[in-house]
Amino acid sequence: TFASRATLTICIALAFLFCRYLPLPFLNFGMFFNYFETSSLPEFSMFSLGLTPFIYSYVSVEIFAMIFLKKHRLGNPKIRRKLHIAAISVGLVIAACQAYFTSLELEAIFLSRSPSLFFITPGLTFRLLTVLCIVLASILCHIGANLVTRRGLGNGFCLFILLWSLVHLWGIIER
């Protein structure tokens, strides 16, 4: 029914907005507010990447398919399925790379200000946990967007992009 689809869409949208402010679990956010503004919290969130890696990957795979699979790309469900799997795989690789470089940046920022901002010692363990948390959060965003697309109202990816843009715009206006 329309009511259940609308409820699902609203609940997932609210969860997405809430999760944007979930910090990485091994950073000491009691100390965080001594060094940073509260408006910078989403930059240190598990969900900092959101759907970005998957958007890049879908666009890249479609461009590749447009160039090399001109005749078969549109009508063949088997090829569409393979392109979808390729896009998800590329998205996971992009998410892992972005998460790794995010972990390096976090280490540099926090170590230059105060090592007490970490609950664990910076290094390989910190980097691996950061990559794992951020990639899993991106996967959850992808699952949520797919769920809205299949069982909610409208396209979940467009909804998440719109929400992400509005929250970012609100942060700019707030400053």
PDB file of C-alpha atoms in Angstrom:
ATOM      1  CA  THR A   1       0.000   0.000   0.000  1.00  0.00           C
ATOM      2  CA  PHE A   2       0.956   3.615  -0.403  1.00  0.00           C
ATOM      3  CA  ALA A   3       1.132   4.190   3.352  1.00  0.00           C
ATOM      4  CA  SER A   4       3.580   1.336   3.937  1.00  0.00           C
ATOM      5  CA  ARG A   5       5.745   2.440   1.004  1.00  0.00           C
ATOM      6  CA  ALA A   6       5.758   6.040   2.266  1.00  0.00           C
ATOM      7  CA  THR A   7       6.587   4.893   5.808  1.00  0.00           C
ATOM      8  CA  LEU A   8       9.465   2.772   4.560  1.00  0.00           C
ATOM      9  CA  THR A   9      10.835   5.657   2.491  1.00  0.00           C
ATOM     10  CA  ILE A  10      10.595   8.133   5.384  1.00  0.00           C
ATOM     11  CA  CYS A  11      12.152   5.705   7.890  1.00  0.00           C
ATOM     12  CA  ILE A  12      15.103   4.908   5.626  1.00  0.00           C
ATOM     13  CA  ALA A  13      15.595   8.607   4.805  1.00  0.00           C
ATOM     14  CA  LEU A  14      15.640   9.488   8.518  1.00  0.00           C
ATOM     15  CA  ALA A  15      18.027   6.623   9.262  1.00  0.00           C
ATOM     16  CA  PHE A  16      20.303   7.865   6.489  1.00  0.00           C
ATOM     17  CA  LEU A  17      20.288  11.395   7.930  1.00  0.00           C
ATOM     18  CA  PHE A  18      20.911  10.106  11.464  1.00  0.00           C
ATOM     19  CA  CYS A  19      23.726   7.767  10.408  1.00  0.00           C
ATOM     20  CA  ARG A  20      25.532  10.629   8.721  1.00  0.00           C
ATOM     21  CA  TYR A  21      26.404  11.821  12.234  1.00  0.00           C
ATOM     22  CA  LEU A  22      27.560   8.443  13.601  1.00  0.00           C
ATOM     23  CA  PRO A  23      31.250   8.841  14.399  1.00  0.00           C
ATOM     24  CA  LEU A  24      33.898   6.238  13.776  1.00  0.00           C
ATOM     25  CA  PRO A  25      33.744   3.958  16.826  1.00  0.00           C
ATOM     26  CA  PHE A  26      37.396   4.191  17.874  1.00  0.00           C
ATOM     27  CA  LEU A  27      37.776   7.978  17.952  1.00  0.00           C
ATOM     28  CA  ASN A  28      37.414   9.728  21.311  1.00  0.00           C
ATOM     29  CA  PHE A  29      34.647  12.187  20.571  1.00  0.00           C
ATOM     30  CA  GLY A  30      34.736  13.514  24.113  1.00  0.00           C
ATOM     31  CA  MET A  31      38.056  15.071  23.106  1.00  0.00           C
ATOM     32  CA  PHE A  32      36.864  15.763  19.554  1.00  0.00           C
ATOM     33  CA  PHE A  33      34.801  18.818  20.499  1.00  0.00           C
ATOM     34  CA  ASN A  34      37.831  20.424  22.173  1.00  0.00           C
ATOM     35  CA  TYR A  35      39.537  20.601  18.773  1.00  0.00           C
ATOM     36  CA  PHE A  36      36.795  20.734  16.132  1.00  0.00           C
ATOM     37  CA  GLU A  37      33.406  22.340  15.545  1.00  0.00           C
ATOM     38  CA  THR A  38      30.274  20.197  15.729  1.00  0.00           C
ATOM     39  CA  SER A  39      29.552  21.014  12.068  1.00  0.00           C
ATOM     40  CA  SER A  40      32.625  18.989  11.048  1.00  0.00           C
ATOM     41  CA  LEU A  41      31.277  15.794  12.656  1.00  0.00           C
ATOM     42  CA  PRO A  42      29.958  14.316   9.355  1.00  0.00           C
ATOM     43  CA  GLU A  43      33.505  14.459   7.953  1.00  0.00           C
ATOM     44  CA  PHE A  44      34.589  12.018  10.685  1.00  0.00           C
ATOM     45  CA  SER A  45      31.537   9.807  10.336  1.00  0.00           C
ATOM     46  CA  MET A  46      31.415   6.154   9.337  1.00  0.00           C
ATOM     47  CA  PHE A  47      28.986   7.247   6.632  1.00  0.00           C
ATOM     48  CA  SER A  48      31.231  10.011   5.288  1.00  0.00           C
ATOM     49  CA  LEU A  49      31.415   8.435   1.803  1.00  0.00           C
ATOM     50  CA  GLY A  50      27.740   7.553   1.506  1.00  0.00           C
ATOM     51  CA  LEU A  51      26.864   6.404  -2.005  1.00  0.00           C
ATOM     52  CA  THR A  52      29.680   8.327  -3.689  1.00  0.00           C
ATOM     53  CA  PRO A  53      31.862   5.295  -4.548  1.00  0.00           C
ATOM     54  CA  PHE A  54      28.917   3.464  -6.088  1.00  0.00           C
ATOM     55  CA  ILE A  55      27.783   6.489  -8.087  1.00  0.00           C
ATOM     56  CA  TYR A  56      31.280   6.841  -9.528  1.00  0.00           C
ATOM     57  CA  SER A  57      31.411   3.144 -10.318  1.00  0.00           C
ATOM     58  CA  TYR A  58      28.008   2.991 -12.024  1.00  0.00           C
ATOM     59  CA  VAL A  59      28.887   5.997 -14.185  1.00  0.00           C
ATOM     60  CA  SER A  60      32.309   4.544 -15.055  1.00  0.00           C
ATOM     61  CA  VAL A  61      30.918   1.122 -15.942  1.00  0.00           C
ATOM     62  CA  GLU A  62      28.152   2.673 -18.076  1.00  0.00           C
ATOM     63  CA  ILE A  63      30.696   4.796 -19.957  1.00  0.00           C
ATOM     64  CA  PHE A  64      32.834   1.695 -20.495  1.00  0.00           C
ATOM     65  CA  ALA A  65      29.784  -0.229 -21.726  1.00  0.00           C
ATOM     66  CA  MET A  66      28.750   2.624 -24.002  1.00  0.00           C
ATOM     67  CA  ILE A  67      32.158   2.596 -25.676  1.00  0.00           C
ATOM     68  CA  PHE A  68      32.855  -1.149 -25.864  1.00  0.00           C
ATOM     69  CA  LEU A  69      29.428  -2.835 -25.745  1.00  0.00           C
ATOM     70  CA  LYS A  70      27.387  -0.503 -27.934  1.00  0.00           C
ATOM     71  CA  LYS A  71      25.068  -3.079 -29.478  1.00  0.00           C
ATOM     72  CA  HIS A  72      24.499  -5.353 -26.478  1.00  0.00           C
ATOM     73  CA  ARG A  73      24.320  -2.904 -23.602  1.00  0.00           C
ATOM     74  CA  LEU A  74      20.636  -1.965 -23.602  1.00  0.00           C
ATOM     75  CA  GLY A  75      18.536  -4.964 -24.509  1.00  0.00           C
ATOM     76  CA  ASN A  76      20.338  -7.946 -23.038  1.00  0.00           C
ATOM     77  CA  PRO A  77      19.402  -8.710 -19.387  1.00  0.00           C
ATOM     78  CA  LYS A  78      22.439 -10.996 -18.931  1.00  0.00           C
ATOM     79  CA  ILE A  79      24.827  -8.218 -19.930  1.00  0.00           C
ATOM     80  CA  ARG A  80      22.920  -5.717 -17.758  1.00  0.00           C
ATOM     81  CA  ARG A  81      23.336  -8.107 -14.800  1.00  0.00           C
ATOM     82  CA  LYS A  82      27.070  -8.442 -15.464  1.00  0.00           C
ATOM     83  CA  LEU A  83      27.393  -4.653 -15.702  1.00  0.00           C
ATOM     84  CA  HIS A  84      25.543  -4.295 -12.386  1.00  0.00           C
ATOM     85  CA  ILE A  85      27.916  -6.779 -10.693  1.00  0.00           C
ATOM     86  CA  ALA A  86      30.908  -5.009 -12.236  1.00  0.00           C
ATOM     87  CA  ALA A  87      29.657  -1.645 -10.985  1.00  0.00           C
ATOM     88  CA  ILE A  88      29.199  -2.966  -7.449  1.00  0.00           C
ATOM     89  CA  SER A  89      32.664  -4.549  -7.518  1.00  0.00           C
ATOM     90  CA  VAL A  90      34.282  -1.357  -8.780  1.00  0.00           C
ATOM     91  CA  GLY A  91      32.306   0.590  -6.164  1.00  0.00           C
ATOM     92  CA  LEU A  92      33.707  -1.586  -3.386  1.00  0.00           C
ATOM     93  CA  VAL A  93      37.250  -1.045  -4.650  1.00  0.00           C
ATOM     94  CA  ILE A  94      36.690   2.723  -4.868  1.00  0.00           C
ATOM     95  CA  ALA A  95      35.171   2.754  -1.371  1.00  0.00           C
ATOM     96  CA  ALA A  96      38.126   0.820   0.047  1.00  0.00           C
ATOM     97  CA  CYS A  97      40.639   3.178  -1.586  1.00  0.00           C
ATOM     98  CA  GLN A  98      38.787   6.288  -0.422  1.00  0.00           C
ATOM     99  CA  ALA A  99      38.434   4.845   3.075  1.00  0.00           C
ATOM    100  CA  TYR A 100      42.141   4.034   3.227  1.00  0.00           C
ATOM    101  CA  PHE A 101      43.141   7.559   2.263  1.00  0.00           C
ATOM    102  CA  THR A 102      40.576   8.896   4.733  1.00  0.00           C
ATOM    103  CA  SER A 103      42.237   6.842   7.460  1.00  0.00           C
ATOM    104  CA  LEU A 104      45.634   8.296   6.560  1.00  0.00           C
ATOM    105  CA  GLU A 105      44.199  11.793   6.665  1.00  0.00           C
ATOM    106  CA  LEU A 106      42.519  11.157  10.014  1.00  0.00           C
ATOM    107  CA  GLU A 107      45.778   9.869  11.457  1.00  0.00           C
ATOM    108  CA  ALA A 108      47.631  12.952  10.292  1.00  0.00           C
ATOM    109  CA  ILE A 109      44.970  15.361  11.576  1.00  0.00           C
ATOM    110  CA  PHE A 110      44.538  13.735  14.951  1.00  0.00           C
ATOM    111  CA  LEU A 111      48.209  13.021  15.619  1.00  0.00           C
ATOM    112  CA  SER A 112      49.114  16.631  14.836  1.00  0.00           C
ATOM    113  CA  ARG A 113      46.553  17.862  17.363  1.00  0.00           C
ATOM    114  CA  SER A 114      46.361  15.249  20.098  1.00  0.00           C
ATOM    115  CA  PRO A 115      46.991  11.494  20.195  1.00  0.00           C
ATOM    116  CA  SER A 116      44.377  11.236  22.968  1.00  0.00           C
ATOM    117  CA  LEU A 117      41.692  11.556  20.287  1.00  0.00           C
ATOM    118  CA  PHE A 118      42.156   7.833  19.545  1.00  0.00           C
ATOM    119  CA  PHE A 119      40.850   4.917  21.587  1.00  0.00           C
ATOM    120  CA  ILE A 120      43.269   2.653  19.746  1.00  0.00           C
ATOM    121  CA  THR A 121      46.844   3.262  18.689  1.00  0.00           C
ATOM    122  CA  PRO A 122      47.114   4.824  15.246  1.00  0.00           C
ATOM    123  CA  GLY A 123      48.734   2.547  12.731  1.00  0.00           C
ATOM    124  CA  LEU A 124      47.777  -0.505  10.702  1.00  0.00           C
ATOM    125  CA  THR A 125      44.970  -1.578  13.046  1.00  0.00           C
ATOM    126  CA  PHE A 126      43.427   1.881  12.946  1.00  0.00           C
ATOM    127  CA  ARG A 127      43.629   2.005   9.167  1.00  0.00           C
ATOM    128  CA  LEU A 128      42.079  -1.449   8.697  1.00  0.00           C
ATOM    129  CA  LEU A 129      39.240  -0.713  11.122  1.00  0.00           C
ATOM    130  CA  THR A 130      38.599   2.634   9.463  1.00  0.00           C
ATOM    131  CA  VAL A 131      38.469   1.032   6.011  1.00  0.00           C
ATOM    132  CA  LEU A 132      36.180  -1.733   7.261  1.00  0.00           C
ATOM    133  CA  CYS A 133      33.763   0.659   8.994  1.00  0.00           C
ATOM    134  CA  ILE A 134      33.564   3.126   6.115  1.00  0.00           C
ATOM    135  CA  VAL A 135      33.167   0.448   3.423  1.00  0.00           C
ATOM    136  CA  LEU A 136      30.450  -1.326   5.430  1.00  0.00           C
ATOM    137  CA  ALA A 137      28.662   1.999   5.913  1.00  0.00           C
ATOM    138  CA  SER A 138      28.759   2.622   2.146  1.00  0.00           C
ATOM    139  CA  ILE A 139      27.358  -0.861   1.567  1.00  0.00           C
ATOM    140  CA  LEU A 140      24.528  -0.101   4.010  1.00  0.00           C
ATOM    141  CA  CYS A 141      23.784   3.117   2.107  1.00  0.00           C
ATOM    142  CA  HIS A 142      23.635   1.117  -1.132  1.00  0.00           C
ATOM    143  CA  ILE A 143      21.304  -1.462   0.435  1.00  0.00           C
ATOM    144  CA  GLY A 144      19.071   1.299   1.834  1.00  0.00           C
ATOM    145  CA  ALA A 145      18.887   3.058  -1.528  1.00  0.00           C
ATOM    146  CA  ASN A 146      18.022  -0.225  -3.264  1.00  0.00           C
ATOM    147  CA  LEU A 147      15.358  -0.945  -0.662  1.00  0.00           C
ATOM    148  CA  VAL A 148      13.707   2.431  -1.244  1.00  0.00           C
ATOM    149  CA  THR A 149      13.871   1.926  -5.012  1.00  0.00           C
ATOM    150  CA  ARG A 150      12.290  -1.533  -4.841  1.00  0.00           C
ATOM    151  CA  ARG A 151       9.782  -1.168  -2.004  1.00  0.00           C
ATOM    152  CA  GLY A 152       9.494   2.539  -1.239  1.00  0.00           C
ATOM    153  CA  LEU A 153       8.469   5.642  -3.120  1.00  0.00           C
ATOM    154  CA  GLY A 154      10.736   6.744  -5.940  1.00  0.00           C
ATOM    155  CA  ASN A 155      14.382   6.115  -6.595  1.00  0.00           C
ATOM    156  CA  GLY A 156      16.396   5.585  -3.417  1.00  0.00           C
ATOM    157  CA  PHE A 157      19.648   6.715  -5.007  1.00  0.00           C
ATOM    158  CA  CYS A 158      18.106  10.018  -6.069  1.00  0.00           C
ATOM    159  CA  LEU A 159      16.589  10.415  -2.610  1.00  0.00           C
ATOM    160  CA  PHE A 160      19.943   9.852  -0.885  1.00  0.00           C
ATOM    161  CA  ILE A 161      21.731  12.227  -3.269  1.00  0.00           C
ATOM    162  CA  LEU A 162      19.064  14.868  -2.640  1.00  0.00           C
ATOM    163  CA  LEU A 163      19.272  14.420   1.143  1.00  0.00           C
ATOM    164  CA  TRP A 164      23.079  14.486   1.059  1.00  0.00           C
ATOM    165  CA  SER A 165      23.002  17.705  -0.988  1.00  0.00           C
ATOM    166  CA  LEU A 166      20.441  19.369   1.265  1.00  0.00           C
ATOM    167  CA  VAL A 167      22.379  18.507   4.430  1.00  0.00           C
ATOM    168  CA  HIS A 168      25.599  19.773   2.847  1.00  0.00           C
ATOM    169  CA  LEU A 169      23.854  22.968   1.725  1.00  0.00           C
ATOM    170  CA  TRP A 170      22.412  23.422   5.218  1.00  0.00           C
ATOM    171  CA  GLY A 171      25.939  23.101   6.655  1.00  0.00           C
ATOM    172  CA  ILE A 172      27.191  25.819   4.307  1.00  0.00           C
ATOM    173  CA  ILE A 173      24.298  28.121   5.175  1.00  0.00           C
ATOM    174  CA  GLU A 174      24.786  27.427   8.891  1.00  0.00           C
ATOM    175  CA  ARG A 175      28.433  28.566   8.760  1.00  0.00           C
TER     176      ARG A 175
END
